Amino acid sequence: MPKLIIDDITVEVAEGTTVLEAAQAVDIPIPHFCWHPALGKAGACRACAVKMLEGPVKGIQMSCMLPVQDGMVVSTTDPEAVAMRRHIIEWLMINHPHDCPVCDEGGECQLQDFTIAAGHGIRRYSGKKRTHVNQDLGPFIQHEMNRCIQCYRCVRYYQEYAGGTDFGVMGSAGRVYFGRFQDGELESPFSGNLVDICPTGVFTDKTARFRARYWDYEMAPSVCSGCSLGCNTTPVARYRELLKITARKNEAVNGWFICDRGRFSNSAVNDPQRPRTPLVDGRESTRDEALEALALRIAETEQLYGTGSIAIVGSSRLALEAALLLPQLAQLTSAGALCYFTSEEERATTTSHLGLLSGGTSASQQEIRESDCIVVSGCDPLQDAPMLALAVRQAWRDGATVYVVGDGIVLPCEFTAVAAVDAVPLAAAKKPVLICSASCNSDHPAGLLVQHSQLKLAVIFPAANSYGAAQLAGEQGGVSLERAVASGKIKGIISVEADIPAHLLAGIPFVAALDWRMTETVRAAQIFLPTTAWVEMDGTSINNEGRAQRFKKVMNPGLPIRGLDPAGHPPHLHRTVPPGGEAQPAWQTLALLIERVSGEPVTEPFSGRWERLRGLDAGSEGVMIHDL
Ligand code: FES
């Protein structure tokens, strides 16, 4: 491993590392705009200049372009390097509108930070600035071309990394334009990453425009609940409103990016129709009254219809903490059924695919990106788990061959259509991955796993915590609600964030619901208790690989301040709980109910083999549950 000295610090790094990365490894910051770990080098901005004092290369060099070599002595503080960077910043800022006070990037802008760091505080240029006309890029991305410093990150990301074709760079010399051929919504399902990747304010999130500054943000590490992949995010909230969602790096999972579906998915959390108040027979009540009534109705139902007449129903969108308490509640109430799935088909297919993944055969997104042969069989990743499609593209860019079985499947890369997986030369591949859906028959992937020991499987499950639900259903003897209701014994349903179809609720005399969404089950419930959305609580979910990941509370539950008063002023009433803020995480409500029924307090949802998840760090890559 080559060894070099940067600002008197000796650094030893892997072959191929650049001087910029070596400096970052020992916390020496070097300004950079065009370089990005996911995109690599371009040498476009010249902001990363350092002085090479000794070794095979001498003089001013671009640190992002220079691979480290033994014996290099680098100075980031040499006056010549500092002056070069200062001049570069000044040139980059010549045409910039200096509009930080009205720019949404202000406060979280790489250009702003490095401009200040370079000491460029006074504009000496008094000539006319080059200006551009902005484009309407659709409902999600705001375009402000005058702030562009031509680092080319956007176009490198959009075209090379994401495979988009409707956005590019046009022009020449000093008039370079990054946009579409004409106004129109960006077509790539990964277009939102332009907001994160642009180091200035050319692309900002239109949905959160002018709503808050960086220092106003409430943020925490979180996990996307949009599909079963569990991509890492940082949601941003202010005044109890989820403003926007940004990507968070997790090398093993989503890398640096997320899909647009996950990014622009705050409407359910901000939905004005969200049920926020406990209800007993349609009357508003306190949480205590609702819990009391619920405990009473459980007892009454059992008295009327006998032991085993209650079904406790969870779902695959429920966080692991609550899912783990359901068996305890089922036992205490002598429930006739413990259900993690409503549909029997979903239970059966999810469980059978889970069986294929338990031995470490699941492929992470990173493993897909590094695969040399990928088969997409009978599923549409772009529709059901978009980041898998982006991972497939990265493998293809690195030389992997991609095969598709099935009609009508679109991928952001070239692929070969084959009639069946058997036509793919899997035996010749070193790191083959099969991507399939949990809704397909699991017999075929099972057979392939036996034939090809090196094969890994990426299964697209129906929801964020399907893996966890199937795991617990298997461990706890869970049945589907469909099957439980068909037995004719079920007369009461306690639904915990479950979406139960109307035909399964018909004829059930007693329904209680815990949820944060307004669903048919909530509408049908005689007793309702509001729960928190994932951004309003700490929790854990298990993604499609079996990776448990922790998400943290971003904001308090309650009605957003915007909308409370037409004049836009916070309410003048003094109260200890914000309006609509009675919601609590589902597991805490379940714990209170269990305490009410059993007299025993529940303070911790993780017990037994799950105890190791207690200290799970939200900033980590997560824990594979088959290692627990
Ligand atoms: Fe090195 Fe842009 S970061 S030239």
XYZ file of C-alpha atoms and ligand atoms in Angstrom:
632
model
C 0.000 0.000 0.000
C 1.487 3.363 -0.987
C 2.525 5.743 1.774
C 2.573 9.529 1.415
C 2.755 12.607 3.577
C -0.026 15.204 3.490
C 0.472 18.364 5.562
C 3.051 16.536 7.710
C 0.697 13.603 8.354
C 1.782 10.187 7.083
C -1.031 8.368 5.313
C -1.139 4.809 4.033
C -3.945 4.057 1.616
C -5.001 1.403 -0.864
C -3.573 1.364 -4.386
C -5.633 3.546 -6.714
C -6.734 6.013 -4.027
C -6.470 9.626 -5.117
C -4.615 12.307 -3.161
C -7.997 13.947 -2.428
C -9.366 10.737 -0.914
C -6.151 10.139 1.036
C -6.458 13.624 2.538
C -10.119 12.996 3.414
C -9.089 9.765 5.143
C -7.147 11.828 7.703
C -9.759 14.602 7.890
C -7.860 17.130 5.803
C -10.506 18.940 3.761
C -9.694 19.871 0.158
C -12.288 21.921 -1.752
C -13.906 19.980 -4.600
C -16.961 20.307 -6.808
C -16.776 17.938 -9.767
C -15.388 14.974 -7.815
C -17.976 12.782 -6.110
C -17.315 9.326 -4.647
C -20.130 7.782 -6.697
C -19.098 9.463 -9.940
C -15.342 9.533 -9.708
C -13.130 12.144 -11.264
C -13.675 14.619 -14.069
C -11.083 17.316 -13.466
C -13.647 19.908 -14.476
C -13.671 22.467 -11.694
C -9.942 22.821 -10.745
C -10.942 23.635 -7.165
C -8.952 20.814 -5.560
C -5.442 22.159 -6.290
C -2.619 21.090 -3.961
C 1.152 21.522 -4.184
C 3.246 18.392 -4.606
C 6.485 19.139 -2.776
C 8.412 15.844 -3.154
C 8.035 12.559 -4.969
C 7.304 11.420 -8.516
C 5.065 14.412 -9.339
C 5.912 18.026 -8.534
C 4.150 21.372 -8.497
C 0.461 22.320 -8.499
C -1.766 19.329 -9.232
C -5.455 18.501 -9.101
C -5.716 16.200 -6.081
C -8.871 14.464 -7.376
C -7.077 13.296 -10.520
C -3.814 12.128 -8.979
C -3.468 8.537 -7.736
C -1.228 8.317 -4.683
C 2.307 6.987 -5.071
C 4.932 6.085 -2.549
C 7.051 9.010 -1.400
C 4.644 11.812 -2.311
C 4.805 14.859 -0.053
C 1.690 16.983 -0.429
C 0.858 20.417 0.917
C -2.709 21.724 0.940
C -1.624 24.909 2.690
C 1.272 25.931 0.449
C 0.699 29.626 -0.542
C 0.771 28.745 -4.240
C -1.950 26.087 -3.824
C -4.048 28.370 -1.615
C -3.765 31.217 -4.148
C -4.706 28.894 -7.019
C -7.821 27.701 -5.207
C -8.736 31.278 -4.272
C -8.514 32.399 -7.909
C -10.515 29.391 -9.110
C -13.310 30.202 -6.681
C -13.279 33.814 -7.764
C -13.571 32.782 -11.442
C -16.335 30.304 -10.672
C -18.225 33.055 -8.869
C -17.911 35.662 -11.626
C -21.220 34.752 -13.256
C -22.877 33.438 -10.113
C -25.832 35.632 -9.081
C -24.677 35.847 -5.425
C -28.279 35.131 -4.469
C -27.691 33.020 -1.364
C -30.370 34.873 0.641
C -33.069 33.692 -1.763
C -31.542 30.334 -2.691
C -32.909 27.131 -1.168
C -29.424 25.650 -1.127
C -28.231 28.425 1.211
C -26.836 26.954 4.410
C -26.257 23.527 2.856
C -24.339 24.626 -0.234
C -20.914 23.281 -1.075
C -20.188 26.326 -3.230
C -21.130 28.666 -0.405
C -18.905 26.774 2.055
C -15.852 26.598 -0.196
C -16.276 30.212 -1.314
C -16.180 31.346 2.292
C -13.348 28.911 3.057
C -11.321 30.378 0.203
C -11.738 33.831 1.714
C -13.608 35.150 -1.298
C -15.867 37.726 0.344
C -15.658 40.701 -2.009
C -16.629 40.683 -5.672
C -14.093 42.537 -7.795
C -15.714 41.811 -11.125
C -17.937 44.665 -12.236
C -18.856 43.459 -15.732
C -22.117 42.009 -16.998
C -22.978 38.522 -15.838
C -23.888 35.704 -18.169
C -27.497 34.707 -17.560
C -29.651 31.790 -18.630
C -33.345 31.093 -18.995
C -34.485 28.377 -16.581
C -36.617 25.419 -17.551
C -39.719 23.947 -16.019
C -38.455 20.460 -15.154
C -41.746 19.238 -13.660
C -43.301 19.279 -10.213
C -40.270 18.075 -8.249
C -37.113 19.843 -9.392
C -36.526 23.584 -9.490
C -34.032 24.775 -12.104
C -31.852 27.887 -11.609
C -29.086 27.749 -14.213
C -27.438 31.056 -13.276
C -25.985 29.366 -10.205
C -24.159 26.753 -12.292
C -20.380 26.356 -12.011
C -20.104 23.771 -14.806
C -18.841 20.952 -12.602
C -20.740 18.441 -14.806
C -21.834 16.365 -11.836
C -25.515 16.558 -12.863
C -25.053 15.308 -16.376
C -22.546 12.637 -15.356
C -24.991 11.386 -12.774
C -28.112 11.641 -14.915
C -26.757 10.093 -18.094
C -23.918 7.823 -16.982
C -24.993 6.694 -13.529
C -28.801 6.702 -13.950
C -29.087 6.093 -17.689
C -31.360 9.095 -18.350
C -31.539 10.380 -21.910
C -33.708 13.492 -21.683
C -31.242 15.722 -19.843
C -27.809 16.787 -20.949
C -25.319 19.542 -21.543
C -25.507 21.932 -24.456
C -23.603 25.012 -25.613
C -19.986 25.958 -25.941
C -17.211 27.979 -24.338
C -18.582 30.238 -21.630
C -22.238 29.451 -22.373
C -22.807 25.905 -21.231
C -26.336 24.864 -20.396
C -27.430 21.882 -18.327
C -31.032 20.992 -18.973
C -33.513 19.355 -21.309
C -33.947 20.016 -25.006
C -37.160 21.790 -24.029
C -39.254 22.359 -20.907
C -40.807 19.219 -19.471
C -40.825 16.833 -16.533
C -37.599 14.888 -16.102
C -38.198 11.332 -17.220
C -35.732 9.442 -15.055
C -37.260 7.773 -11.966
C -34.027 8.785 -10.209
C -34.088 12.486 -11.170
C -34.420 13.708 -7.565
C -30.788 12.826 -6.916
C -29.863 15.905 -8.965
C -30.857 17.897 -5.878
C -28.330 16.054 -3.711
C -25.561 15.807 -6.251
C -25.505 19.432 -7.433
C -22.955 21.273 -5.257
C -24.769 24.597 -5.756
C -28.422 25.621 -6.030
C -29.055 24.796 -9.705
C -31.326 21.898 -8.775
C -33.374 22.209 -5.596
C -36.401 20.350 -4.271
C -39.415 22.226 -5.634
C -41.773 20.537 -3.162
C -39.970 22.145 -0.200
C -39.175 25.459 -1.890
C -38.763 28.461 0.410
C -40.024 26.512 3.422
C -36.991 26.411 5.705
C -33.275 26.972 6.064
C -30.769 24.289 6.933
C -30.519 25.499 10.520
C -34.316 25.227 10.885
C -34.362 21.600 9.822
C -35.290 18.748 12.095
C -33.405 15.757 10.672
C -32.454 12.241 11.674
C -31.163 9.119 9.959
C -34.065 7.133 8.601
C -35.010 4.260 6.313
C -37.364 4.561 3.351
C -40.641 2.681 3.727
C -41.625 2.983 0.069
C -40.667 -0.592 -0.875
C -38.852 -3.565 0.607
C -35.274 -2.392 -0.147
C -34.872 -0.209 2.958
C -32.819 2.538 1.324
C -31.282 4.977 3.764
C -32.651 8.497 3.913
C -32.523 11.711 5.879
C -36.035 13.158 6.078
C -36.296 16.877 6.805
C -39.132 18.367 8.841
C -40.136 21.690 10.268
C -43.111 22.691 12.399
C -44.426 19.085 12.440
C -44.499 18.907 8.660
C -42.339 16.529 6.622
C -40.761 18.927 4.126
C -38.553 16.672 2.058
C -36.530 13.479 2.004
C -32.875 13.296 1.009
C -30.614 10.329 0.310
C -28.282 9.017 3.028
C -25.251 6.969 2.209
C -25.185 3.292 3.053
C -22.597 1.551 0.881
C -24.140 -1.881 1.426
C -27.655 -0.825 0.547
C -28.482 2.188 -1.642
C -24.989 3.648 -1.965
C -25.454 7.419 -2.288
C -28.827 7.644 -3.967
C -32.544 6.954 -3.645
C -35.384 6.761 -6.157
C -37.947 9.498 -6.788
C -40.759 7.426 -5.332
C -38.978 7.314 -1.975
C -37.817 10.922 -2.138
C -41.133 12.520 -2.991
C -43.290 10.435 -0.667
C -44.165 12.842 2.119
C -47.845 13.280 1.231
C -49.086 10.406 3.430
C -47.357 11.866 6.503
C -48.675 15.386 5.790
C -52.135 14.200 4.758
C -54.711 16.505 6.413
C -57.055 13.474 6.621
C -54.680 11.605 8.928
C -56.597 10.264 11.939
C -54.961 11.824 14.978
C -57.456 11.484 17.839
C -58.467 8.368 19.805
C -62.079 7.405 19.136
C -64.538 5.161 20.980
C -67.672 4.449 18.962
C -67.035 7.551 16.899
C -66.615 9.812 19.955
C -63.341 11.584 20.586
C -61.702 10.315 23.733
C -58.409 10.274 25.572
C -55.866 7.532 24.958
C -56.591 6.099 28.424
C -60.330 5.944 27.776
C -59.770 4.264 24.419
C -57.386 1.725 25.945
C -59.812 1.021 28.767
C -62.647 0.551 26.301
C -60.485 -1.709 24.155
C -59.543 -3.967 27.082
C -63.215 -4.161 28.040
C -64.395 -4.995 24.506
C -61.796 -7.751 24.211
C -63.143 -9.327 27.393
C -66.762 -8.871 26.259
C -66.082 -10.417 22.837
C -64.539 -13.444 24.469
C -67.423 -13.730 26.885
C -69.947 -13.527 24.089
C -68.227 -15.667 21.471
C -65.804 -17.768 23.457
C -62.029 -18.077 23.700
C -60.253 -17.748 20.413
C -62.728 -15.337 18.875
C -60.208 -12.464 18.585
C -57.652 -12.061 15.781
C -54.578 -9.919 16.370
C -53.543 -8.537 12.989
C -50.255 -6.858 12.113
C -48.864 -6.098 8.688
C -45.735 -5.837 6.613
C -45.660 -2.054 6.988
C -45.533 -2.357 10.776
C -42.191 -1.641 12.470
C -40.440 -4.616 14.033
C -40.920 -3.337 17.623
C -44.720 -3.538 17.384
C -44.629 -6.757 15.378
C -42.629 -8.363 18.218
C -45.284 -7.492 20.817
C -48.209 -8.958 18.875
C -47.592 -12.575 20.030
C -47.621 -11.414 23.669
C -50.955 -9.674 23.163
C -52.303 -12.693 21.306
C -51.333 -14.954 24.197
C -52.790 -12.681 26.876
C -56.084 -12.325 25.059
C -56.227 -16.015 24.143
C -56.557 -14.888 20.549
C -57.745 -17.392 17.996
C -55.354 -16.063 15.356
C -52.134 -14.133 15.167
C -51.848 -12.668 11.684
C -49.000 -10.792 10.039
C -50.666 -10.972 6.625
C -54.256 -10.493 5.569
C -53.972 -12.386 2.274
C -53.175 -16.098 2.365
C -51.408 -15.888 -0.965
C -49.117 -13.105 0.255
C -48.345 -15.035 3.441
C -47.538 -18.220 1.561
C -45.367 -16.668 -1.162
C -43.518 -14.322 1.186
C -42.814 -17.120 3.646
C -41.619 -19.535 0.963
C -39.192 -16.950 -0.456
C -37.959 -16.152 3.031
C -36.969 -19.791 3.344
C -34.620 -19.352 0.375
C -32.788 -16.433 1.958
C -32.084 -17.697 5.437
C -28.685 -19.217 4.632
C -26.948 -16.009 3.574
C -28.011 -16.325 -0.054
C -29.598 -12.874 -0.224
C -27.889 -10.290 -2.430
C -27.472 -6.742 -1.177
C -27.703 -3.809 -3.576
C -23.916 -3.564 -3.290
C -23.568 -7.200 -4.371
C -25.840 -6.514 -7.328
C -23.704 -3.504 -8.284
C -20.630 -5.776 -8.150
C -22.158 -8.763 -9.906
C -20.919 -10.051 -13.290
C -24.152 -11.744 -14.361
C -27.678 -10.677 -13.433
C -30.962 -12.344 -14.283
C -34.179 -10.399 -13.786
C -36.891 -13.032 -13.748
C -40.623 -12.373 -13.822
C -40.516 -9.052 -12.006
C -40.263 -5.383 -12.835
C -37.646 -3.770 -10.564
C -38.285 -0.286 -11.954
C -41.898 -0.541 -10.806
C -41.574 -2.503 -7.579
C -38.109 -1.675 -6.201
C -36.559 1.036 -8.432
C -33.145 1.126 -6.755
C -32.581 -2.492 -7.789
C -32.790 -1.334 -11.410
C -30.202 1.360 -10.693
C -27.938 -1.244 -9.072
C -28.307 -3.487 -12.135
C -27.238 -0.558 -14.318
C -24.045 -0.072 -12.289
C -23.147 -3.757 -12.728
C -23.823 -3.455 -16.476
C -21.607 -0.362 -16.676
C -18.855 -2.456 -15.103
C -19.227 -5.169 -17.732
C -21.867 -7.490 -16.265
C -24.259 -9.233 -18.635
C -27.921 -8.734 -17.851
C -30.654 -11.179 -18.826
C -34.395 -10.633 -18.584
C -37.063 -13.322 -18.415
C -40.544 -11.964 -19.048
C -42.296 -9.420 -21.222
C -42.671 -5.684 -20.855
C -39.747 -5.222 -18.446
C -37.797 -1.993 -18.822
C -34.332 -1.538 -17.340
C -31.985 1.469 -17.526
C -29.346 -0.634 -19.320
C -28.935 -3.047 -22.194
C -30.037 -6.617 -21.595
C -30.640 -9.899 -23.375
C -34.170 -11.279 -23.329
C -34.287 -15.020 -22.692
C -37.218 -17.426 -22.562
C -36.199 -18.996 -19.245
C -33.504 -18.713 -16.581
C -32.130 -22.078 -17.736
C -30.921 -20.348 -20.915
C -28.543 -18.141 -18.873
C -24.936 -19.405 -18.508
C -24.991 -19.053 -14.699
C -22.290 -21.679 -14.200
C -19.767 -19.503 -16.049
C -20.424 -16.467 -13.825
C -18.371 -15.679 -10.739
C -20.926 -13.548 -8.881
C -24.345 -14.235 -10.420
C -27.487 -12.680 -8.959
C -31.088 -13.642 -9.640
C -33.672 -10.907 -9.077
C -37.224 -12.149 -8.619
C -40.448 -11.223 -6.914
C -41.950 -12.807 -3.820
C -45.212 -13.063 -5.719
C -43.704 -15.633 -8.126
C -43.355 -19.342 -7.530
C -40.334 -19.977 -5.292
C -39.651 -23.533 -6.559
C -37.576 -22.398 -9.497
C -35.169 -20.125 -7.559
C -34.878 -22.876 -4.956
C -33.726 -25.312 -7.631
C -31.257 -22.815 -9.072
C -29.742 -22.211 -5.633
C -29.080 -25.920 -5.338
C -27.523 -26.090 -8.818
C -25.357 -22.963 -8.508
C -23.724 -22.549 -5.116
C -22.360 -19.107 -6.024
C -25.826 -17.756 -6.965
C -27.316 -14.990 -4.827
C -30.937 -13.982 -4.715
C -32.561 -10.544 -4.540
C -36.246 -10.959 -3.771
C -38.637 -8.036 -4.115
C -41.113 -8.298 -1.249
C -44.453 -6.477 -1.233
C -43.740 -3.979 1.582
C -41.092 -2.388 3.801
C -41.141 -4.982 6.570
C -42.435 -8.050 4.702
C -39.274 -9.959 5.622
C -39.779 -9.249 9.337
C -43.482 -10.100 9.157
C -42.784 -13.408 7.408
C -39.989 -14.219 9.858
C -42.266 -13.636 12.856
C -45.205 -15.413 11.234
C -42.940 -18.440 10.824
C -41.559 -18.253 14.375
C -44.901 -17.582 16.059
C -47.203 -19.790 14.028
C -48.965 -16.873 12.387
C -51.780 -17.506 9.929
C -53.331 -15.174 7.381
C -56.429 -13.246 8.408
C -58.145 -14.608 5.314
C -57.726 -18.136 6.615
C -58.634 -17.158 10.199
C -61.867 -15.464 9.095
C -62.745 -18.409 6.853
C -62.808 -20.621 9.974
C -65.888 -18.681 11.109
C -64.592 -18.319 14.674
C -63.285 -14.750 14.470
C -65.674 -12.177 15.930
C -63.233 -9.457 16.892
C -60.226 -7.976 15.071
C -57.492 -5.830 16.563
C -55.721 -4.345 13.596
C -52.293 -2.791 14.049
C -51.387 -0.763 10.961
C -53.003 -3.402 8.764
C -54.888 -2.717 5.533
C -57.744 -5.182 5.811
C -59.999 -5.490 2.772
C -63.696 -4.754 3.359
C -64.821 -8.336 2.663
C -62.752 -9.621 5.606
C -64.272 -7.023 7.928
C -67.863 -7.710 6.853
C -69.780 -9.499 9.580
C -67.101 -8.988 12.266
C -68.957 -7.459 15.226
C -65.938 -5.825 16.852
C -63.042 -4.065 15.128
C -60.335 -1.979 16.773
C -57.607 -0.222 14.814
C -54.248 1.326 15.628
C -52.929 3.287 12.674
C -51.554 6.557 11.374
C -53.274 6.366 7.995
C -56.964 6.766 7.219
C -57.779 3.281 5.937
C -60.958 1.264 5.456
C -60.072 -0.594 8.665
C -59.835 2.672 10.609
C -63.196 3.769 9.203
C -64.783 0.457 10.223
C -63.276 0.432 13.734
C -65.365 1.047 16.853
C -62.208 1.837 18.796
C -59.349 3.722 17.229
C -55.942 4.707 18.608
C -53.603 6.912 16.525
C -50.035 5.746 15.984
C -47.020 7.647 14.728
C -45.680 7.559 11.191
C -42.141 6.245 10.744
C -40.657 9.745 10.812
C -42.298 10.422 14.187
C -40.694 7.520 16.059
C -37.580 5.422 16.558
C -38.024 2.000 15.036
C -36.548 -0.918 13.133
C -37.406 -2.544 9.845
C -35.986 -5.562 8.057
C -35.361 -5.129 4.360
C -35.581 -7.640 1.530
C -32.141 -9.093 2.319
C -32.935 -9.683 6.006
C -30.996 -6.600 7.105
C -32.372 -4.972 10.260
C -31.963 -1.203 10.134
C -32.827 1.422 12.713
C -34.674 4.617 11.831
C -34.820 7.591 14.177
C -37.496 10.072 15.107
C -37.360 13.158 12.894
C -40.291 15.196 14.210
C -42.998 15.249 16.841
C -46.446 13.989 15.875
C -49.229 16.548 15.607
C -50.997 18.775 13.147
C -48.532 20.793 11.103
C -48.503 24.423 12.153
C -49.170 25.340 8.551
C -52.894 24.939 8.154
C -53.811 25.308 11.835
C -54.637 28.963 11.435
C -55.500 30.580 8.097
C -53.357 33.541 9.116
C -50.425 31.169 9.410
C -49.818 31.868 13.089
C -49.236 29.108 15.638
C -52.243 28.518 17.919
C -52.475 30.840 20.914
C -53.855 28.168 23.265
C -51.474 26.962 25.931
C -51.342 23.174 25.995
C -48.827 20.503 26.835
C -49.546 18.296 23.816
C -49.610 19.839 20.334
C -52.964 19.643 18.527
C -53.312 16.150 17.083
C -50.207 15.087 18.956
C -51.764 12.203 20.910
C -50.258 9.591 18.582
C -47.531 7.307 19.894
C -45.548 4.490 18.297
C -47.703 1.396 17.790
C -45.453 -0.681 20.055
C -45.951 1.744 22.954
C -49.732 1.595 22.593
C -49.511 -2.201 22.464
C -47.300 -2.143 25.574
C -49.938 -0.063 27.421
C -52.665 -2.462 26.328
C -50.617 -5.471 27.444
C -50.026 -3.784 30.809
C -53.735 -3.083 31.154
C -54.653 -6.698 30.406
C -51.845 -8.405 32.332
C -50.835 -5.868 34.979
C -47.207 -6.294 33.869
C -45.436 -3.247 32.386
C -43.605 -3.679 29.070
C -40.658 -1.333 28.729
C -38.673 -2.984 25.961
C -39.950 -4.669 22.807
C -36.740 -6.579 22.050
C -36.270 -9.818 23.937
C -34.769 -13.260 23.342
C -32.842 -13.555 20.085
C -33.882 -10.001 19.169
C -32.140 -8.420 22.170
C -29.041 -7.645 20.077
C -31.045 -5.119 18.137
C -31.496 -2.891 21.191
C -28.330 -0.916 20.557
C -28.534 -0.955 16.749
C -26.967 2.250 15.418
C -29.024 4.108 12.802
C -25.792 5.240 11.179
C -24.507 1.682 10.708
C -24.964 -0.617 7.720
C -27.488 -2.634 9.751
C -27.419 -6.209 11.026
C -28.340 -9.331 9.094
C -30.944 -11.064 11.217
C -29.740 -14.562 10.388
C -26.607 -13.533 12.352
C -28.651 -12.857 15.515
Fe -10.724 18.159 -8.671
Fe -12.976 19.281 -9.612
S -12.638 18.309 -7.727
S -10.997 19.217 -10.512
